[in-house]
Coordinates of C-alpha atoms in Angstrom, one line a residue:
X13 CA -37.6 -6.7 0.5
X14 CA -39.0 -3.5 2.0
X15 CA -39.0 -0.2 0.2
X16 CA -36.8 2.5 1.6
X17 CA -38.5 6.0 1.9
X18 CA -36.7 7.4 -1.1
X19 CA -37.4 4.3 -3.2
X20 CA -41.1 4.5 -2.3
X21 CA -41.3 8.1 -3.3
X22 CA -39.7 7.4 -6.7
X23 CA -41.9 4.4 -7.4
X24 CA -45.0 6.5 -6.7
X25 CA -43.7 9.2 -9.0
X26 CA -42.9 6.9 -11.9
X27 CA -45.9 4.6 -12.0
X28 CA -46.2 4.0 -15.8
X29 CA -44.2 7.0 -16.9
X30 CA -40.9 7.1 -18.6
X31 CA -38.0 7.9 -16.2
X32 CA -34.3 8.1 -16.0
X33 CA -33.5 7.2 -12.4
X34 CA -30.1 8.5 -11.2
X35 CA -29.0 7.1 -7.8
X36 CA -25.6 6.2 -6.3
X37 CA -24.2 2.7 -6.7
X38 CA -25.7 0.5 -4.0
X39 CA -28.8 2.6 -3.4
X40 CA -31.2 0.0 -4.9
X41 CA -32.0 1.1 -8.5
X42 CA -32.9 -2.5 -9.5
X43 CA -35.3 -2.6 -6.5
X44 CA -37.3 0.2 -8.0
X45 CA -37.5 -1.5 -11.4
X46 CA -38.6 -4.8 -9.7
X47 CA -41.3 -2.9 -7.8
X48 CA -42.6 -1.2 -10.9
X49 CA -42.9 -4.6 -12.5
X50 CA -44.7 -6.1 -9.5
X51 CA -47.1 -3.3 -9.0
X52 CA -48.0 -2.2 -12.5
X53 CA -47.2 -5.1 -14.9
X54 CA -47.0 -8.6 -13.5
X55 CA -50.7 -8.9 -12.3
X56 CA -52.0 -8.1 -15.8
X57 CA -49.3 -10.2 -17.5
X58 CA -50.1 -13.3 -15.4
X59 CA -53.8 -12.7 -15.9
X60 CA -53.4 -12.5 -19.7
X61 CA -51.3 -15.7 -19.7
X62 CA -53.9 -17.5 -17.6
X63 CA -56.6 -16.6 -20.1
X64 CA -54.4 -17.3 -23.0
X65 CA -54.6 -13.7 -24.2
X66 CA -51.7 -11.8 -25.9
X67 CA -49.4 -10.3 -23.4
X68 CA -46.7 -7.6 -23.7
X69 CA -43.2 -8.5 -22.6
X70 CA -41.2 -7.1 -19.8
X71 CA -37.6 -6.6 -21.1
X72 CA -34.7 -5.8 -18.8
X73 CA -31.5 -4.8 -20.7
X74 CA -28.0 -4.9 -19.3
X75 CA -24.8 -4.0 -21.3
X76 CA -22.7 -7.1 -20.5
X77 CA -23.2 -10.9 -20.1
X78 CA -22.2 -10.9 -16.4
X79 CA -24.7 -8.2 -15.6
X80 CA -27.5 -10.0 -17.5
X81 CA -26.8 -13.1 -15.4
X82 CA -26.6 -11.1 -12.2
X83 CA -29.8 -9.1 -12.7
X84 CA -31.8 -12.2 -13.8
X85 CA -30.6 -14.0 -10.7
X86 CA -31.5 -11.0 -8.5
X87 CA -35.0 -10.8 -9.9
X88 CA -35.6 -14.5 -9.3
X89 CA -33.9 -14.9 -5.9
X90 CA -34.7 -11.6 -4.2
X91 CA -38.2 -10.8 -5.7
X92 CA -39.6 -14.1 -6.8
X93 CA -40.0 -12.9 -10.3
X94 CA -39.7 -15.4 -13.1
X95 CA -36.8 -14.1 -15.2
X96 CA -34.7 -15.7 -17.9
X97 CA -31.3 -14.6 -19.2
X98 CA -30.4 -14.2 -22.9
X99 CA -26.8 -13.3 -23.7
X100 CA -23.7 -14.2 -25.6
X101 CA -23.1 -15.0 -29.3
X102 CA -24.9 -18.3 -29.1
X103 CA -28.1 -16.6 -28.0
X104 CA -27.8 -14.0 -30.7
X105 CA -27.3 -16.6 -33.4
X106 CA -30.3 -18.6 -32.1
X107 CA -32.5 -15.6 -31.9
X108 CA -31.7 -14.6 -35.5
X109 CA -33.9 -17.6 -36.5
X110 CA -36.8 -16.8 -34.2
X111 CA -40.2 -16.1 -35.6
X112 CA -43.2 -14.4 -33.8
X113 CA -44.5 -17.8 -32.5
X114 CA -41.1 -18.5 -30.9
X115 CA -41.2 -15.1 -29.2
X116 CA -44.7 -15.9 -27.8
X117 CA -43.4 -19.3 -26.5
X118 CA -40.5 -17.6 -24.7
X119 CA -42.8 -15.0 -23.2
X120 CA -45.1 -17.8 -22.0
X121 CA -42.3 -19.5 -20.2
X122 CA -41.1 -16.5 -18.2
X123 CA -42.3 -13.1 -17.0
X124 CA -39.2 -11.0 -17.5
X125 CA -36.7 -11.4 -20.4
X126 CA -33.2 -10.2 -19.3
X127 CA -30.9 -9.7 -22.2
X128 CA -28.1 -7.7 -23.7
X129 CA -29.1 -5.0 -26.1
X130 CA -27.5 -6.9 -29.0
X131 CA -29.9 -9.8 -28.4
X132 CA -32.9 -7.4 -28.4
X133 CA -31.6 -5.9 -31.6
X134 CA -31.6 -9.4 -33.2
X135 CA -35.2 -9.9 -32.0
X136 CA -36.4 -6.6 -33.5
X137 CA -34.3 -6.7 -36.7
X138 CA -35.5 -10.2 -37.6
X139 CA -39.1 -9.4 -37.0
X140 CA -39.6 -11.9 -34.1
X141 CA -41.1 -9.0 -32.1
X142 CA -41.8 -5.3 -32.5
X143 CA -41.8 -2.4 -30.0
X144 CA -45.6 -2.8 -29.7
X145 CA -45.0 -6.3 -28.2
X146 CA -43.1 -4.8 -25.3
X147 CA -44.8 -3.2 -22.3
X148 CA -41.8 -2.2 -20.2
X149 CA -38.2 -1.7 -21.4
X150 CA -35.6 -1.3 -18.6
X151 CA -32.1 0.0 -19.3
X152 CA -29.5 -0.9 -16.7
X153 CA -26.3 1.3 -16.8
X154 CA -28.3 3.6 -19.0
X155 CA -25.4 6.1 -19.4
X156 CA -24.1 3.8 -22.1
X157 CA -26.9 5.0 -24.4
X158 CA -24.7 7.2 -26.5
X159 CA -23.1 7.3 -29.9
X160 CA -23.2 3.9 -31.6
X161 CA -23.8 1.8 -28.5
X162 CA -26.5 -0.9 -29.0
X163 CA -28.6 0.9 -26.4
X164 CA -28.7 3.9 -28.7
X165 CA -29.5 1.7 -31.7
X166 CA -32.5 0.2 -29.9
X167 CA -33.9 3.6 -29.2
X168 CA -33.0 5.3 -32.5
X169 CA -33.9 2.5 -34.9
X170 CA -36.9 1.0 -33.1
X171 CA -38.3 3.0 -30.3
X172 CA -38.4 6.5 -31.8
X173 CA -39.6 5.1 -35.1
X174 CA -42.6 3.4 -33.5
X175 CA -45.9 5.2 -33.3
X176 CA -46.5 6.8 -29.9
X177 CA -49.2 4.5 -28.8
X178 CA -47.0 1.5 -29.6
X179 CA -44.0 2.6 -27.5
X180 CA -43.3 0.8 -24.2
X181 CA -42.6 2.5 -20.9
X182 CA -38.9 3.2 -20.6
X183 CA -37.2 2.9 -17.2
X184 CA -33.5 3.8 -17.3
X185 CA -31.2 3.3 -14.4
X186 CA -27.8 4.9 -13.9
X187 CA -25.4 6.1 -11.2
X188 CA -23.7 8.6 -13.6
X189 CA -26.0 10.3 -16.1
X190 CA -23.6 13.1 -16.9
X191 CA -20.4 11.0 -17.2
X192 CA -20.7 10.5 -20.9
X193 CA -17.7 10.3 -23.3
X194 CA -19.6 12.7 -25.6
X195 CA -19.2 15.5 -23.1
X196 CA -15.5 15.0 -23.0
X197 CA -15.3 15.1 -26.8
X198 CA -17.2 18.4 -26.9
X199 CA -14.9 19.9 -24.2
X200 CA -11.8 18.9 -26.1
X201 CA -13.1 20.6 -29.2
X202 CA -13.7 23.8 -27.3
X203 CA -17.5 23.7 -27.8
X204 CA -19.9 24.8 -25.2
X205 CA -19.2 26.6 -21.9
X206 CA -16.6 24.4 -20.3
X207 CA -16.8 21.1 -18.4
X208 CA -19.9 21.8 -16.4
X209 CA -21.8 23.1 -19.5
X210 CA -20.7 20.1 -21.5
X211 CA -21.8 17.6 -18.8
X212 CA -25.2 19.3 -18.5
X213 CA -25.6 19.1 -22.3
X214 CA -24.7 15.4 -22.2
X215 CA -27.2 14.8 -19.5
X216 CA -29.9 16.5 -21.5
X217 CA -29.0 14.5 -24.6
X218 CA -29.3 11.3 -22.6
X219 CA -32.8 12.2 -21.5
X220 CA -33.8 12.9 -25.1
X221 CA -32.3 9.7 -26.4
X222 CA -34.1 7.7 -23.8
X223 CA -37.3 9.8 -24.0
X224 CA -37.2 9.9 -20.3
X225 CA -36.9 12.8 -17.8
X226 CA -34.3 12.5 -15.1
X227 CA -35.5 11.7 -11.6
X228 CA -33.5 11.5 -8.4
X229 CA -34.1 11.7 -4.6
X230 CA -35.9 14.6 -3.1
X231 CA -33.7 16.8 -0.9
X232 CA -35.6 15.9 2.2
X233 CA -35.1 12.2 1.6
X234 CA -31.4 12.4 0.6
X235 CA -30.2 11.9 4.2
X236 CA -32.2 8.6 4.3
X237 CA -30.6 7.5 1.1
X238 CA -27.1 8.3 2.2
X239 CA -27.6 6.3 5.3
X240 CA -28.2 3.2 3.1
X241 CA -25.5 3.6 0.6
X242 CA -22.1 1.9 1.3
X243 CA -19.3 4.4 0.8
X244 CA -15.7 3.3 0.5
X245 CA -13.4 3.9 3.4
X246 CA -10.0 5.5 2.8
X247 CA -7.1 3.8 4.6
X248 CA -3.6 5.2 5.0
X249 CA -0.7 2.7 4.7
X250 CA 2.4 4.2 6.5
X251 CA 5.8 3.3 5.1
X252 CA 9.4 3.9 6.2
X253 CA 10.9 6.9 4.4
X254 CA 14.4 6.4 5.6
X255 CA 17.1 5.5 3.0
X256 CA 17.4 1.8 2.1
X257 CA 19.9 -0.3 4.1
X258 CA 22.3 -0.8 1.2
X259 CA 23.1 3.0 1.1
X260 CA 25.3 2.5 4.2
X261 CA 26.8 -0.7 2.9
X262 CA 30.4 0.1 1.8
X263 CA 30.8 -3.1 -0.2
X264 CA 27.6 -2.4 -2.2
X265 CA 28.8 1.2 -2.8
X266 CA 32.1 -0.1 -4.1
X267 CA 30.4 -2.6 -6.4
X268 CA 28.1 0.1 -7.9
X269 CA 31.1 2.4 -8.4
X270 CA 33.0 -0.4 -10.3
X271 CA 29.9 -1.1 -12.4
X272 CA 29.7 2.6 -13.3
X273 CA 33.4 2.7 -14.3
X274 CA 33.0 -0.4 -16.5
X275 CA 30.1 1.2 -18.3
X276 CA 32.1 4.3 -19.0
X277 CA 35.0 2.1 -20.4
X278 CA 32.5 0.2 -22.7
X279 CA 31.1 3.5 -24.1
X280 CA 34.5 5.2 -24.6
X281 CA 35.3 3.6 -28.0
X282 CA 31.9 4.6 -29.4
X283 CA 32.6 8.2 -28.3
X284 CA 35.9 8.2 -30.3
X285 CA 34.4 7.1 -33.6
X286 CA 33.8 9.9 -36.1
X287 CA 31.1 9.4 -38.7
X288 CA 31.7 10.7 -42.3

């Protein structure tokens, strides 16, 4: 797959630096992650495996089981990258028994480990791997990294507690970096300077949690991006606003009138009862 102009510019800017990429849905955020892997990690990873040297893992996180399956399939089918999916309760239970040798075996069998954050938490919590064993950490739908979400736990409990030289590159992808529930909570409590200020604060907090500055398309390339993004089409469905046919039906009108009279008669005894 070819790089679009705005993707090429972002790939060049990111290289091996942390970044929070914000682009509209359908603009190819996963493509940028795949290119970063292909250009900066996979050659060294494959060379290390060939020489039987220790290699750092490429971990791609997605918040749900379907997204894990979808992204691992996309990396394999569209980019020819060896990717394996780890998700679900069964995977989490299995991983709780892993040891460092098993992690090395999994890494030897694939180039990219695509998993839910819960699975990675099991790996890290049970000591099968450490942050120093990961070279690139991708967060899909990164706006979920808030409050007690497993994304936030990965960053707070393991990334930010690791020594600087042992932290992997973080590449976070989102279409809505400011749409955080936290901003809504602040706004309801009356803190900050209104909705816009709360949203900006939430966006800044997200960058801090992910240790990644926000990057998006340069203004001069925005038109190229918009030409590639599928936008929904609004359609109008006309309807007949005239009264329904039964309004002019005298038989229906009489039936409704009798029904109303019967209801009044049924309620009359209840109205005459006086309660002491």
